[in-house]
PDB file of N, CA and C in Angstrom:
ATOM      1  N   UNK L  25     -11.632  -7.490  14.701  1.00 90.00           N
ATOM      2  CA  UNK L  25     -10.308  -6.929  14.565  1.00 90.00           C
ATOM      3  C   UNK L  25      -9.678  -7.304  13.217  1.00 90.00           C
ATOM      4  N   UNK L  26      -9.427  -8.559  12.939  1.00 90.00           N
ATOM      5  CA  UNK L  26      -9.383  -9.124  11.704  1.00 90.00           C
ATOM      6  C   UNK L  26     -10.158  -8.358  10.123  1.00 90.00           C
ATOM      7  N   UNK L  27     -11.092  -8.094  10.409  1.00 91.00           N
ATOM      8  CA  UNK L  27     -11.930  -7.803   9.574  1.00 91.00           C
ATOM      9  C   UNK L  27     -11.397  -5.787   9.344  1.00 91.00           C
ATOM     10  N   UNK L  28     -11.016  -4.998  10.138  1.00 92.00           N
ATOM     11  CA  UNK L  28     -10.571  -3.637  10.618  1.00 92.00           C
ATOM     12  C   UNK L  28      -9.518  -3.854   9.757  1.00 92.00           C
ATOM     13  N   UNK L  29      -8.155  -5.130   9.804  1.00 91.00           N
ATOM     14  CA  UNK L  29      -7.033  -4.971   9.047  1.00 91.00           C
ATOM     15  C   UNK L  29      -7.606  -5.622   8.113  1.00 91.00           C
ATOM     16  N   UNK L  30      -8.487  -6.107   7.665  1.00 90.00           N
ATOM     17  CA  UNK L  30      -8.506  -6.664   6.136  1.00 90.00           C
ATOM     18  C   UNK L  30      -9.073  -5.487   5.148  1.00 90.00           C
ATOM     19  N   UNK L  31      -9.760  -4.571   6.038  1.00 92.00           N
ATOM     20  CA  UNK L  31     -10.705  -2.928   5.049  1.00 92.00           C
ATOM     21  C   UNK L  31      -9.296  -2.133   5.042  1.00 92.00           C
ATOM     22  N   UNK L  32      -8.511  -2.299   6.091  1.00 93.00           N
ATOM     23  CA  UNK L  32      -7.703  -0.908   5.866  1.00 93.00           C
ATOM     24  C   UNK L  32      -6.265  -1.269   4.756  1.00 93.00           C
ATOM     25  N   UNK L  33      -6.380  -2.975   4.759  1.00 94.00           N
ATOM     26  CA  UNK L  33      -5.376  -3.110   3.550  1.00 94.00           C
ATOM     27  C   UNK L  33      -5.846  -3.071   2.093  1.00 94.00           C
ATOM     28  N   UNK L  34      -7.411  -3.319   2.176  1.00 93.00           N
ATOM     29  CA  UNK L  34      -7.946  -3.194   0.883  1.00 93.00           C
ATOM     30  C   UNK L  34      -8.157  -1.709   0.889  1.00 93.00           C
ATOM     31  N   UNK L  35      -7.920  -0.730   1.431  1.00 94.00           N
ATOM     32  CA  UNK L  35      -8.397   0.712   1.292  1.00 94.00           C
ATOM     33  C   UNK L  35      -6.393   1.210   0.756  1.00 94.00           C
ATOM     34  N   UNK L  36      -5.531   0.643   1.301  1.00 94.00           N
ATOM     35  CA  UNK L  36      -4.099   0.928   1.490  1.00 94.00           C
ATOM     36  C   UNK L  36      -4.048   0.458  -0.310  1.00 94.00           C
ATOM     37  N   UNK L  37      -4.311  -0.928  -0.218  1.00 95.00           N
ATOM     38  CA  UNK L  37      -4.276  -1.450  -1.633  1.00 95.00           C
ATOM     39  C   UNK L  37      -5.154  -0.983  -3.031  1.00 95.00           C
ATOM     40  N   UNK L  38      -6.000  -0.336  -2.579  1.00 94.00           N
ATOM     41  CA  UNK L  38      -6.778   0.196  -3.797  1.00 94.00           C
ATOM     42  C   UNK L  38      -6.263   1.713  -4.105  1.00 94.00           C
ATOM     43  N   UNK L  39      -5.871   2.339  -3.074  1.00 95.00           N
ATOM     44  CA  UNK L  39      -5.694   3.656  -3.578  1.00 95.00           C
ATOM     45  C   UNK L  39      -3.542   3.712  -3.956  1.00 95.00           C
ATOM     46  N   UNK L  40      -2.494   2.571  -3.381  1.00 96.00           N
ATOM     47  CA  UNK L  40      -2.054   2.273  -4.390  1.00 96.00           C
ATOM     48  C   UNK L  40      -2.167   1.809  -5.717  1.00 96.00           C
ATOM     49  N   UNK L  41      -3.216   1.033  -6.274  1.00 96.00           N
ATOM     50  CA  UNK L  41      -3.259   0.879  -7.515  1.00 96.00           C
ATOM     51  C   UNK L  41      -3.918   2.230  -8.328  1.00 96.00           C
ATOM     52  N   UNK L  42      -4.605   2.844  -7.628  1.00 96.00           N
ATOM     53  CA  UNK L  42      -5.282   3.936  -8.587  1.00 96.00           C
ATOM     54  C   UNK L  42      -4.438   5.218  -8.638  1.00 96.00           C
ATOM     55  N   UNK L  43      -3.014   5.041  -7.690  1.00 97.00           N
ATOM     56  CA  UNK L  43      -2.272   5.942  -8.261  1.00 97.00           C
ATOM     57  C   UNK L  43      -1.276   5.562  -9.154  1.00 97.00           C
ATOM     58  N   UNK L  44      -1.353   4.434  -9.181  1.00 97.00           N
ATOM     59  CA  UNK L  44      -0.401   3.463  -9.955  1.00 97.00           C
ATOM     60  C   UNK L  44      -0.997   3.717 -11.618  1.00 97.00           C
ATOM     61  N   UNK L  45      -2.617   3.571 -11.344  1.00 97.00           N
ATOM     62  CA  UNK L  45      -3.061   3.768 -12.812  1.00 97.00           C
ATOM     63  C   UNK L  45      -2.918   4.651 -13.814  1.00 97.00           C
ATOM     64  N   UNK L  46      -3.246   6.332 -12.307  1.00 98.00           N
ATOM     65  CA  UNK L  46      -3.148   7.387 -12.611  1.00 98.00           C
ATOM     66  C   UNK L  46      -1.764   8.024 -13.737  1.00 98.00           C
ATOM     67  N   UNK L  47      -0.968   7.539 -12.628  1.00 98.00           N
ATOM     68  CA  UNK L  47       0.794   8.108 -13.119  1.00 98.00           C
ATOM     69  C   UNK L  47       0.906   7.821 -14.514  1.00 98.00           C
ATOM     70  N   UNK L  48       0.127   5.751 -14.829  1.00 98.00           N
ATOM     71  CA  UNK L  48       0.171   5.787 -16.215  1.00 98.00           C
ATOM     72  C   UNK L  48       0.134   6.205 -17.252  1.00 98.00           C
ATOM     73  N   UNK L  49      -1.818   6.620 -16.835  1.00 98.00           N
ATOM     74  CA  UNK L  49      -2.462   7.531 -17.743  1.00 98.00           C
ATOM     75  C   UNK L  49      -1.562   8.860 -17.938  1.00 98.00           C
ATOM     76  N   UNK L  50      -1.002   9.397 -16.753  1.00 98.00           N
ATOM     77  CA  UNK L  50      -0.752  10.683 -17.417  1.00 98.00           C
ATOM     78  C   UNK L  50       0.792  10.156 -18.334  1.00 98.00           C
ATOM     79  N   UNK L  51       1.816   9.350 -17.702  1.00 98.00           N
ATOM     80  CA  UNK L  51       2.445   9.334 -18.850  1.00 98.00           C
ATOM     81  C   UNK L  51       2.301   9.264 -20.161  1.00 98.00           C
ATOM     82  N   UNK L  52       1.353   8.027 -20.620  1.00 98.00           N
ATOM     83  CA  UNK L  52       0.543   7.891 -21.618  1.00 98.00           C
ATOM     84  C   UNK L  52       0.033   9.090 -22.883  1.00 98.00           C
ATOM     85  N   UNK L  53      -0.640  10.418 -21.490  1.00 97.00           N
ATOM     86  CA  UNK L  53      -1.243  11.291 -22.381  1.00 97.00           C
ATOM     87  C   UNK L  53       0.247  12.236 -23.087  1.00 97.00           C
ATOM     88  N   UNK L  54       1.024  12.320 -22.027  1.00 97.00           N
ATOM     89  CA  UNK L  54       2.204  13.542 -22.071  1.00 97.00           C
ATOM     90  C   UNK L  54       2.770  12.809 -23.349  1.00 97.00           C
ATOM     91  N   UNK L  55       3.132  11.412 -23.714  1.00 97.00           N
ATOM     92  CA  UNK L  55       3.635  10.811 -24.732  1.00 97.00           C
ATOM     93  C   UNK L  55       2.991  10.995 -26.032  1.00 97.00           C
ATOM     94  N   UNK L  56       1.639  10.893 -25.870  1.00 97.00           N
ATOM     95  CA  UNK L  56       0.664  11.461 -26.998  1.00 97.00           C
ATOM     96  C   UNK L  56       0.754  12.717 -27.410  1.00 97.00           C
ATOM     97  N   UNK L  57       0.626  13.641 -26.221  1.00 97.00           N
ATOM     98  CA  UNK L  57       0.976  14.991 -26.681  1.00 97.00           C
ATOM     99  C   UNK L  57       2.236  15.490 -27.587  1.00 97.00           C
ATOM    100  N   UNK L  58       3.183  14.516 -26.583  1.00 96.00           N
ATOM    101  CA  UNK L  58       4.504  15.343 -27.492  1.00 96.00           C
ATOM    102  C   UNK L  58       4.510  15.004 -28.757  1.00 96.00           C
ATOM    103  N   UNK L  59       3.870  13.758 -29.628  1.00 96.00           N
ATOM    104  CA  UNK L  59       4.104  12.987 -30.454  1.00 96.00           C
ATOM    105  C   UNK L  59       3.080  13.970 -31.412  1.00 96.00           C
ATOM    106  N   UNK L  60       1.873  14.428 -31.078  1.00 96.00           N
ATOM    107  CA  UNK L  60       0.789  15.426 -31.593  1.00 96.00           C
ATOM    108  C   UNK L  60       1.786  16.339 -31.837  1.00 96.00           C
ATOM    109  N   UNK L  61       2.376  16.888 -30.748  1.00 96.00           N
ATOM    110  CA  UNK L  61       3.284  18.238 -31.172  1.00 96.00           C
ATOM    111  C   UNK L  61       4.135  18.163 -32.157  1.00 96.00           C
ATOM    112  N   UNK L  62       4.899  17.326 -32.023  1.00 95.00           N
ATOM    113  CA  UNK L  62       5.954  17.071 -33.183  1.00 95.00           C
ATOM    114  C   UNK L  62       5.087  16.649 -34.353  1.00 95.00           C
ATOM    115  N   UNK L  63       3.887  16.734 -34.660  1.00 95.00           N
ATOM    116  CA  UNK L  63       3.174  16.343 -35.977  1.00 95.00           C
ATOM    117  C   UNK L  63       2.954  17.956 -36.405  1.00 95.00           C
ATOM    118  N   UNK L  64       2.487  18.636 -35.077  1.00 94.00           N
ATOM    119  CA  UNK L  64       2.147  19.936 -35.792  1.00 94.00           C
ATOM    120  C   UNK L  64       3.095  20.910 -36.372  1.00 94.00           C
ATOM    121  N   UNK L  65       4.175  20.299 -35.941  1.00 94.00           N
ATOM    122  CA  UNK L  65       5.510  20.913 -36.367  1.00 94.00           C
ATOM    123  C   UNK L  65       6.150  21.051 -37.468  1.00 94.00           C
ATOM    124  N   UNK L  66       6.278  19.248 -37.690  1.00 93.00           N
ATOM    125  CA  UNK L  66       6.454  19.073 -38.982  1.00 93.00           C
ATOM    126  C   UNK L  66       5.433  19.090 -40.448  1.00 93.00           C
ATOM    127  N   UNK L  67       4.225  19.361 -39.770  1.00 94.00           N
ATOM    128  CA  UNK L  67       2.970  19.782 -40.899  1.00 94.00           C
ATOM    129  C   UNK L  67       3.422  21.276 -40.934  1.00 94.00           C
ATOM    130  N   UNK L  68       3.373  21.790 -39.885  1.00 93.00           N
ATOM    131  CA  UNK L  68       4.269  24.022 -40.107  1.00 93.00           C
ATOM    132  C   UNK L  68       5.452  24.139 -41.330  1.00 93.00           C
ATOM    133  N   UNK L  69       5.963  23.263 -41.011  1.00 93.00           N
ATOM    134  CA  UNK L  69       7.470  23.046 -41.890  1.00 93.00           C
ATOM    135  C   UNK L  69       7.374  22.478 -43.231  1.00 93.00           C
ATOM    136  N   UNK L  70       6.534  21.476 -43.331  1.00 92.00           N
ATOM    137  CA  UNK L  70       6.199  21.425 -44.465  1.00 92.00           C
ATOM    138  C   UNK L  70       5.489  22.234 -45.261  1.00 92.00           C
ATOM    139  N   UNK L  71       4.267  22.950 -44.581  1.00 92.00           N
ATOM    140  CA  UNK L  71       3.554  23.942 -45.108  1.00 92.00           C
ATOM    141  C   UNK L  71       4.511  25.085 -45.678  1.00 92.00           C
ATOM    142  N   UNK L  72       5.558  25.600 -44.749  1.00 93.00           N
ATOM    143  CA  UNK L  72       6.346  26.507 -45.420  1.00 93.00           C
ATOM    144  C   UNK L  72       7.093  26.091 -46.256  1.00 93.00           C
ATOM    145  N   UNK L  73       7.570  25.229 -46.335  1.00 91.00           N
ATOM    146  CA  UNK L  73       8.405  24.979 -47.405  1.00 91.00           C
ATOM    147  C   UNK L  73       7.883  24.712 -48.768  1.00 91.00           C
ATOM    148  N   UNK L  74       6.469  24.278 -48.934  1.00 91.00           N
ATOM    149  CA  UNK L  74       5.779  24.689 -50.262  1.00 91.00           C
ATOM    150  C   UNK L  74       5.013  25.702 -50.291  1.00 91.00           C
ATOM    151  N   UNK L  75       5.134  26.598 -49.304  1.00 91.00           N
ATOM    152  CA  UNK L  75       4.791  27.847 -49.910  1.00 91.00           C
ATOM    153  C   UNK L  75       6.044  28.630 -50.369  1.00 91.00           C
ATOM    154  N   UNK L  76       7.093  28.067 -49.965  1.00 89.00           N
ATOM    155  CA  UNK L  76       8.319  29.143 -50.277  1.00 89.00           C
ATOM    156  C   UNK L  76       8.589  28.113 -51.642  1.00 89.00           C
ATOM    157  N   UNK L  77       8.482  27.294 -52.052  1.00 86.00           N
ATOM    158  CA  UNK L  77       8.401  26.677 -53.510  1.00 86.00           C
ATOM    159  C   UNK L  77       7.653  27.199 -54.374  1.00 86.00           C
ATOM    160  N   UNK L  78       6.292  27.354 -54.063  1.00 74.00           N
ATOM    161  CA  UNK L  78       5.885  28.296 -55.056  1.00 74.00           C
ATOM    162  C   UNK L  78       5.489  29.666 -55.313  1.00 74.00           C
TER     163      UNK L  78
END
C-alpha cells in the first residue's frame, strides 16, 4: 500500500515538474522570438533608411 502512494506521488510529482519545465521553455522561446523580431525590424528600418540616403 505504501509503496502504491509512494509511485503515484512520484508520477503526481514528475509530471508537475515537466510542466513546470515546459511553461519555461516556452516562455523562454516566445522571449527569444520577440527579441529576433524586433532585430528583424530594426535591420528593415535600417535597410530603408540607407537606401532612401542614397
Amino acid at each position: 500500500m505504501i509503496a502504491l502512494v509512494f509511485a503515484a506521488w512520484n508520477c503526481f510529482l514528475g509530471n508537475f515538474v515537466r510542466t513546470l519545465f515546459l511553461r519555461r521553455r516556452e516562455e523562454e522561446s516566445l522571449h527569444y522570438a520577440s527579441i529576433y523580431s524586433h532585430s528583424l525590424v530594426k535591420s528593415r528600418e535600417a535597410y530603408r533608411a540607407v537606401e532612401e540616403a542614397a
